[in-house]
Amino acid sequence: MRTFVVKKEEENNRIDRYLAEKEEISRVSVQRLIEEEKILVNRKKTKASYKIQENDEISLEQEEPKEIELKAQDIPVEIIYEDKDIIVVNKPKGMVVHPANGNPDGTLVNAIMAICKDSLSGIGGEIRPGIVHRIDKDTSGILIVAKNDKAHIHLSEQIKNHEVKKTYIAMVRGIVKENEATINMPIGRSAKDRKKMAVTKNGKEAITHFKVIERYPKHNCTLLEVKIETGRTHQIRVHLSQIGYPIIGDTTYSNGKNEWGIQGQCLHAKSLKFKHPINQKEMFLEAKLPEYFQDMLDKLKGE
């Protein structure tokens, strides 16, 4: 944890610009830390546009950066679609999207570098080349990677404007009564555990829609189709747990219970609907369920 006290001559500066200069990191990185509530002003969350005042106490929770050598690695990844501007893959469960402390290699970025060689957008930064959006390490499924900056910018705009339609498949504990419903509950950093997210009145708007695909009363579980309007961290996992239907295998948001013995949550990013960033063609792409998830479904249907 680093702490800064604003001096008289520093006031009225935007906090993202102030910390970017202090820490010699990008403003985008500062903005991401603010969104993750790892930057506080006078022990309260803030906005990137906040203009700092004299004697403001700014705390920054950030791990000391470690030297990460970004290298191409021949890691098998299923390619769903590829052209000169984008590559769409089916990320396996257990794979981190980009290198970070604790995961220096073996990531999706390392695998994509081996496939695409030097043709990846640089907008995502040194350790996130081409990465336009992410899914959790233990969530499997479809992901778009930009091969050039123009594609990256156009895809980012679509995501920002909620024009990219994402559909997930989730297996949850419990028999969901409603055939379909919408969860509209704000999500922010948990006050009890800063590594977790939670429904909180001071959080950001988060909207999740779900529809029942199949109920399995004998095994006390339900298969859901889930669509999100917003992309908050752990949104689907937090929302479903909050209404009493935690995702099977998700020990983080289900009080540590894992009666199925599955490592990682049964959550799969099934499809994406978006416009091609260059030719504007309507795209609809799907990623098949991972083997463990399909085996689980086959077993349930066979009983």
Short mmCIF file of C-alpha atoms in Angstrom, two decimals:
data_model
loop_
_atom_site.label_atom_id
_atom_site.label_comp_id
_atom_site.label_asym_id
_atom_site.label_seq_id
_atom_site.Cartn_x
_atom_site.Cartn_y
_atom_site.Cartn_z
CA MET A 1 0.00 0.00 0.00
CA ARG A 2 1.41 3.39 -1.02
CA THR A 3 0.09 6.66 0.41
CA PHE A 4 0.37 10.18 -1.00
CA VAL A 5 -0.64 13.48 0.64
CA VAL A 6 -1.49 16.21 -1.87
CA LYS A 7 0.55 19.41 -1.61
CA LYS A 8 -0.84 22.89 -2.23
CA GLU A 9 0.91 23.22 -5.60
CA GLU A 10 -0.50 19.86 -6.76
CA GLU A 11 -4.22 20.53 -6.14
CA ASN A 12 -6.86 20.75 -8.89
CA ASN A 13 -5.00 18.12 -10.90
CA ARG A 14 -7.01 15.09 -12.08
CA ILE A 15 -6.24 12.11 -9.87
CA ASP A 16 -5.53 9.77 -12.81
CA ARG A 17 -3.00 12.23 -14.27
CA TYR A 18 -1.45 12.88 -10.83
CA LEU A 19 -0.91 9.18 -10.05
CA ALA A 20 0.24 8.33 -13.57
CA GLU A 21 3.05 10.85 -13.15
CA LYS A 22 3.85 9.81 -9.58
CA GLU A 23 3.96 6.08 -10.31
CA GLU A 24 5.16 6.28 -13.92
CA ILE A 25 2.30 4.11 -15.15
CA SER A 26 -0.34 4.77 -17.80
CA ARG A 27 -3.51 6.70 -17.02
CA VAL A 28 -5.46 3.70 -18.33
CA SER A 29 -3.82 1.57 -15.61
CA VAL A 30 -4.71 4.17 -12.97
CA GLN A 31 -8.31 4.28 -14.21
CA ARG A 32 -8.51 0.49 -14.00
CA LEU A 33 -7.23 0.57 -10.40
CA ILE A 34 -9.81 3.26 -9.55
CA GLU A 35 -12.58 1.11 -11.01
CA GLU A 36 -11.34 -1.84 -8.98
CA GLU A 37 -11.43 0.44 -5.90
CA LYS A 38 -7.74 -0.08 -5.27
CA ILE A 39 -7.26 3.69 -5.19
CA LEU A 40 -9.01 5.59 -2.40
CA VAL A 41 -9.12 9.28 -1.48
CA ASN A 42 -9.45 9.91 2.23
CA ARG A 43 -10.42 6.21 2.56
CA LYS A 44 -13.33 6.61 0.14
CA LYS A 45 -13.68 5.44 -3.46
CA THR A 46 -13.19 8.04 -6.15
CA LYS A 47 -13.49 8.76 -9.88
CA ALA A 48 -10.74 9.21 -12.46
CA SER A 49 -11.98 12.75 -13.10
CA TYR A 50 -11.74 13.79 -9.43
CA LYS A 51 -9.62 16.92 -8.96
CA ILE A 52 -7.37 16.45 -5.97
CA GLN A 53 -7.28 18.97 -3.12
CA GLU A 54 -4.56 20.00 -0.69
CA ASN A 55 -4.08 17.46 2.14
CA ASP A 56 -6.09 14.76 0.35
CA GLU A 57 -4.73 11.39 1.44
CA ILE A 58 -4.53 9.05 -1.56
CA SER A 59 -3.91 5.35 -0.95
CA LEU A 60 -2.86 3.01 -3.74
CA GLU A 61 -3.11 -0.76 -3.33
CA GLN A 62 -0.85 -2.26 -5.96
CA GLU A 63 1.51 -5.21 -5.96
CA GLU A 64 5.11 -4.41 -6.71
CA PRO A 65 5.60 -5.04 -10.41
CA LYS A 66 7.71 -8.02 -11.33
CA GLU A 67 9.70 -8.42 -14.48
CA ILE A 68 7.54 -10.35 -16.94
CA GLU A 69 9.10 -11.62 -20.12
CA LEU A 70 6.33 -11.83 -22.70
CA LYS A 71 7.03 -14.72 -25.04
CA ALA A 72 5.15 -16.75 -27.61
CA GLN A 73 4.30 -20.24 -26.39
CA ASP A 74 2.95 -23.15 -28.39
CA ILE A 75 -0.17 -23.75 -26.30
CA PRO A 76 -3.16 -25.44 -27.99
CA VAL A 77 -6.16 -23.09 -28.25
CA GLU A 78 -9.26 -23.72 -30.33
CA ILE A 79 -9.65 -21.05 -33.03
CA ILE A 80 -13.29 -20.34 -33.87
CA TYR A 81 -12.68 -17.61 -36.45
CA GLU A 82 -9.70 -15.73 -37.84
CA ASP A 83 -9.02 -13.09 -40.48
CA LYS A 84 -6.45 -10.29 -40.91
CA ASP A 85 -8.14 -8.09 -38.28
CA ILE A 86 -9.40 -10.36 -35.49
CA ILE A 87 -9.03 -13.82 -34.04
CA VAL A 88 -11.80 -15.44 -31.98
CA VAL A 89 -10.91 -18.32 -29.68
CA ASN A 90 -12.49 -20.72 -27.21
CA LYS A 91 -10.50 -20.09 -24.01
CA PRO A 92 -10.19 -23.22 -21.86
CA LYS A 93 -11.05 -23.17 -18.17
CA GLY A 94 -8.00 -22.60 -15.99
CA MET A 95 -6.19 -20.37 -18.48
CA VAL A 96 -5.45 -16.76 -17.49
CA VAL A 97 -6.09 -14.23 -20.29
CA HIS A 98 -2.89 -12.19 -19.93
CA PRO A 99 0.35 -12.34 -17.88
CA ALA A 100 0.40 -10.82 -14.39
CA ASN A 101 2.16 -11.36 -11.10
CA GLY A 102 1.72 -15.02 -10.23
CA ASN A 103 0.94 -15.93 -13.86
CA PRO A 104 3.99 -14.83 -15.87
CA ASP A 105 3.33 -17.21 -18.78
CA GLY A 106 1.06 -19.99 -20.00
CA THR A 107 -1.64 -17.40 -20.68
CA LEU A 108 -3.95 -16.84 -23.64
CA VAL A 109 -1.75 -13.94 -24.76
CA ASN A 110 1.29 -16.25 -24.88
CA ALA A 111 -0.70 -18.73 -26.98
CA ILE A 112 -2.09 -16.04 -29.32
CA MET A 113 1.39 -14.60 -29.87
CA ALA A 114 2.53 -17.96 -31.20
CA ILE A 115 -0.45 -18.09 -33.57
CA CYS A 116 -0.44 -14.47 -34.76
CA LYS A 117 3.32 -13.78 -34.61
CA ASP A 118 3.71 -9.98 -34.68
CA SER A 119 0.18 -9.07 -35.79
CA LEU A 120 -1.54 -8.01 -32.56
CA SER A 121 -2.91 -4.65 -31.49
CA GLY A 122 -0.60 -2.74 -29.16
CA ILE A 123 -3.39 -0.74 -27.50
CA GLY A 124 -3.79 -3.25 -24.67
CA GLY A 125 -0.28 -2.43 -23.48
CA GLU A 126 2.88 -4.47 -23.24
CA ILE A 127 1.35 -7.47 -21.47
CA ARG A 128 -2.16 -7.26 -22.96
CA PRO A 129 -1.55 -7.04 -26.72
CA GLY A 130 -4.82 -7.42 -28.64
CA ILE A 131 -6.92 -8.01 -25.52
CA VAL A 132 -10.24 -6.20 -25.94
CA HIS A 133 -12.23 -7.96 -23.19
CA ARG A 134 -11.59 -10.68 -20.63
CA ILE A 135 -13.22 -13.62 -18.90
CA ASP A 136 -12.20 -15.12 -15.57
CA LYS A 137 -9.44 -17.72 -15.35
CA ASP A 138 -11.89 -20.48 -14.43
CA THR A 139 -14.59 -19.43 -16.90
CA SER A 140 -14.28 -21.01 -20.34
CA GLY A 141 -15.50 -19.73 -23.66
CA ILE A 142 -15.46 -17.28 -26.52
CA LEU A 143 -13.08 -14.33 -26.63
CA ILE A 144 -12.16 -11.80 -29.36
CA VAL A 145 -8.57 -10.63 -29.83
CA ALA A 146 -7.70 -7.64 -32.06
CA LYS A 147 -4.85 -7.99 -34.54
CA ASN A 148 -4.43 -4.28 -35.19
CA ASP A 149 -5.15 -0.96 -33.46
CA LYS A 150 -8.03 0.01 -35.75
CA ALA A 151 -9.87 -3.23 -34.99
CA HIS A 152 -9.12 -2.80 -31.27
CA ILE A 153 -10.56 0.74 -31.17
CA HIS A 154 -13.77 -0.23 -33.02
CA LEU A 155 -14.35 -3.32 -30.87
CA SER A 156 -13.74 -1.34 -27.68
CA GLU A 157 -16.35 1.20 -28.79
CA GLN A 158 -18.90 -1.56 -29.39
CA ILE A 159 -18.25 -3.02 -25.95
CA LYS A 160 -18.45 0.43 -24.32
CA ASN A 161 -21.80 1.06 -26.04
CA HIS A 162 -23.17 -2.39 -25.03
CA GLU A 163 -23.42 -3.41 -28.70
CA VAL A 164 -21.58 -6.71 -28.21
CA LYS A 165 -24.14 -9.30 -27.10
CA LYS A 166 -22.69 -12.01 -24.84
CA THR A 167 -24.47 -15.24 -23.94
CA TYR A 168 -23.28 -17.60 -21.21
CA ILE A 169 -24.30 -21.06 -20.01
CA ALA A 170 -24.23 -21.69 -16.25
CA MET A 171 -25.06 -24.65 -14.03
CA VAL A 172 -26.24 -23.42 -10.64
CA ARG A 173 -27.02 -25.08 -7.33
CA GLY A 174 -30.75 -25.15 -6.51
CA ILE A 175 -33.95 -25.34 -8.51
CA VAL A 176 -34.63 -21.92 -10.03
CA LYS A 177 -38.35 -21.18 -9.74
CA GLU A 178 -38.67 -18.44 -12.38
CA ASN A 179 -38.50 -19.45 -16.05
CA GLU A 180 -36.71 -16.18 -16.74
CA ALA A 181 -35.84 -13.04 -14.79
CA THR A 182 -33.60 -9.99 -14.61
CA ILE A 183 -31.20 -9.18 -11.76
CA ASN A 184 -30.50 -5.46 -11.40
CA MET A 185 -28.19 -5.00 -8.43
CA PRO A 186 -25.11 -2.73 -8.19
CA ILE A 187 -21.74 -4.46 -7.81
CA GLY A 188 -18.60 -3.12 -6.14
CA ARG A 189 -15.56 -4.27 -4.21
CA SER A 190 -16.49 -6.26 -1.09
CA ALA A 191 -15.92 -4.36 2.16
CA LYS A 192 -15.16 -7.65 3.95
CA ASP A 193 -12.73 -9.09 1.41
CA ARG A 194 -11.05 -6.75 -1.09
CA LYS A 195 -10.27 -9.66 -3.41
CA LYS A 196 -13.98 -10.33 -3.88
CA MET A 197 -16.86 -8.41 -5.44
CA ALA A 198 -20.27 -7.99 -3.82
CA VAL A 199 -23.72 -6.47 -4.27
CA THR A 200 -23.41 -3.09 -2.58
CA LYS A 201 -25.54 0.06 -2.67
CA ASN A 202 -22.50 2.14 -3.60
CA GLY A 203 -21.48 -0.19 -6.44
CA LYS A 204 -21.82 0.30 -10.19
CA GLU A 205 -24.95 -0.60 -12.10
CA ALA A 206 -25.01 -4.29 -13.06
CA ILE A 207 -27.78 -5.98 -15.05
CA THR A 208 -28.00 -9.73 -15.68
CA HIS A 209 -30.77 -11.60 -17.52
CA PHE A 210 -31.25 -15.34 -17.18
CA LYS A 211 -33.54 -18.02 -18.60
CA VAL A 212 -33.97 -21.62 -17.45
CA ILE A 213 -32.83 -24.21 -19.99
CA GLU A 214 -33.35 -27.32 -17.83
CA ARG A 215 -34.06 -28.18 -14.20
CA TYR A 216 -32.61 -31.28 -12.54
CA PRO A 217 -34.61 -31.82 -9.29
CA LYS A 218 -32.92 -35.12 -8.49
CA HIS A 219 -29.54 -33.39 -8.34
CA ASN A 220 -30.77 -30.00 -7.06
CA CYS A 221 -29.33 -27.99 -9.94
CA THR A 222 -30.51 -25.86 -12.86
CA LEU A 223 -28.99 -25.10 -16.26
CA LEU A 224 -29.31 -21.43 -17.22
CA GLU A 225 -28.76 -19.25 -20.25
CA VAL A 226 -27.38 -15.92 -19.05
CA LYS A 227 -27.02 -12.58 -20.85
CA ILE A 228 -25.41 -9.47 -19.41
CA GLU A 229 -25.96 -5.80 -20.22
CA THR A 230 -22.98 -4.65 -18.17
CA GLY A 231 -19.56 -6.20 -17.68
CA ARG A 232 -18.72 -5.86 -14.01
CA THR A 233 -16.00 -8.05 -12.51
CA HIS A 234 -17.46 -11.46 -11.53
CA GLN A 235 -20.94 -10.10 -12.37
CA ILE A 236 -22.72 -13.36 -13.20
CA ARG A 237 -21.11 -15.22 -10.31
CA VAL A 238 -22.00 -12.49 -7.78
CA HIS A 239 -25.56 -11.95 -9.01
CA LEU A 240 -26.53 -15.63 -9.10
CA SER A 241 -25.00 -16.24 -5.68
CA GLN A 242 -26.82 -13.19 -4.29
CA ILE A 243 -30.25 -14.58 -5.27
CA GLY A 244 -29.45 -18.00 -3.80
CA TYR A 245 -28.24 -19.93 -6.84
CA PRO A 246 -24.42 -20.03 -6.77
CA ILE A 247 -22.64 -21.49 -9.77
CA ILE A 248 -21.51 -25.08 -9.21
CA GLY A 249 -17.76 -25.24 -8.67
CA ASP A 250 -17.47 -21.57 -7.71
CA THR A 251 -16.11 -21.84 -4.18
CA THR A 252 -15.45 -18.07 -3.97
CA TYR A 253 -19.12 -17.14 -4.03
CA SER A 254 -20.73 -20.25 -2.55
CA ASN A 255 -19.24 -20.36 0.97
CA GLY A 256 -16.58 -22.82 -0.11
CA LYS A 257 -19.05 -25.57 -1.00
CA ASN A 258 -18.15 -27.83 -3.92
CA GLU A 259 -20.21 -31.00 -3.69
CA TRP A 260 -19.53 -31.89 -7.34
CA GLY A 261 -15.76 -31.77 -6.90
CA ILE A 262 -15.36 -29.55 -9.96
CA GLN A 263 -12.38 -27.20 -10.06
CA GLY A 264 -13.57 -23.80 -11.24
CA GLN A 265 -17.09 -22.60 -11.92
CA CYS A 266 -19.49 -24.22 -14.40
CA LEU A 267 -19.74 -21.02 -16.41
CA HIS A 268 -19.11 -20.92 -20.15
CA ALA A 269 -19.14 -17.93 -22.51
CA LYS A 270 -21.14 -19.61 -25.27
CA SER A 271 -21.62 -16.96 -27.96
CA LEU A 272 -20.89 -13.44 -29.13
CA LYS A 273 -22.88 -11.25 -31.51
CA PHE A 274 -21.06 -8.18 -32.81
CA LYS A 275 -20.18 -6.18 -35.91
CA HIS A 276 -16.88 -6.90 -37.59
CA PRO A 277 -14.70 -3.93 -36.58
CA ILE A 278 -13.55 -3.21 -40.14
CA ASN A 279 -16.21 -4.33 -42.66
CA GLN A 280 -19.17 -3.92 -40.25
CA LYS A 281 -20.54 -7.36 -41.16
CA GLU A 282 -22.85 -8.87 -38.51
CA MET A 283 -20.99 -11.69 -36.75
CA PHE A 284 -22.45 -14.47 -34.61
CA LEU A 285 -19.97 -16.99 -33.26
CA GLU A 286 -20.31 -19.84 -30.77
CA ALA A 287 -17.86 -21.81 -28.63
CA LYS A 288 -18.63 -25.42 -27.82
CA LEU A 289 -18.92 -26.47 -24.18
CA PRO A 290 -15.75 -27.81 -22.56
CA GLU A 291 -15.58 -31.57 -22.13
CA TYR A 292 -16.11 -31.57 -18.34
CA PHE A 293 -19.28 -29.46 -18.70
CA GLN A 294 -20.66 -31.61 -21.55
CA ASP A 295 -19.90 -34.79 -19.59
CA MET A 296 -21.82 -33.38 -16.63
CA LEU A 297 -24.84 -32.63 -18.83
CA ASP A 298 -24.71 -36.07 -20.46
CA LYS A 299 -24.66 -37.71 -17.03
CA LEU A 300 -27.62 -35.64 -15.79
CA LYS A 301 -29.66 -36.32 -18.92
CA GLY A 302 -28.89 -40.02 -18.75
CA GLU A 303 -30.31 -40.43 -15.26
#
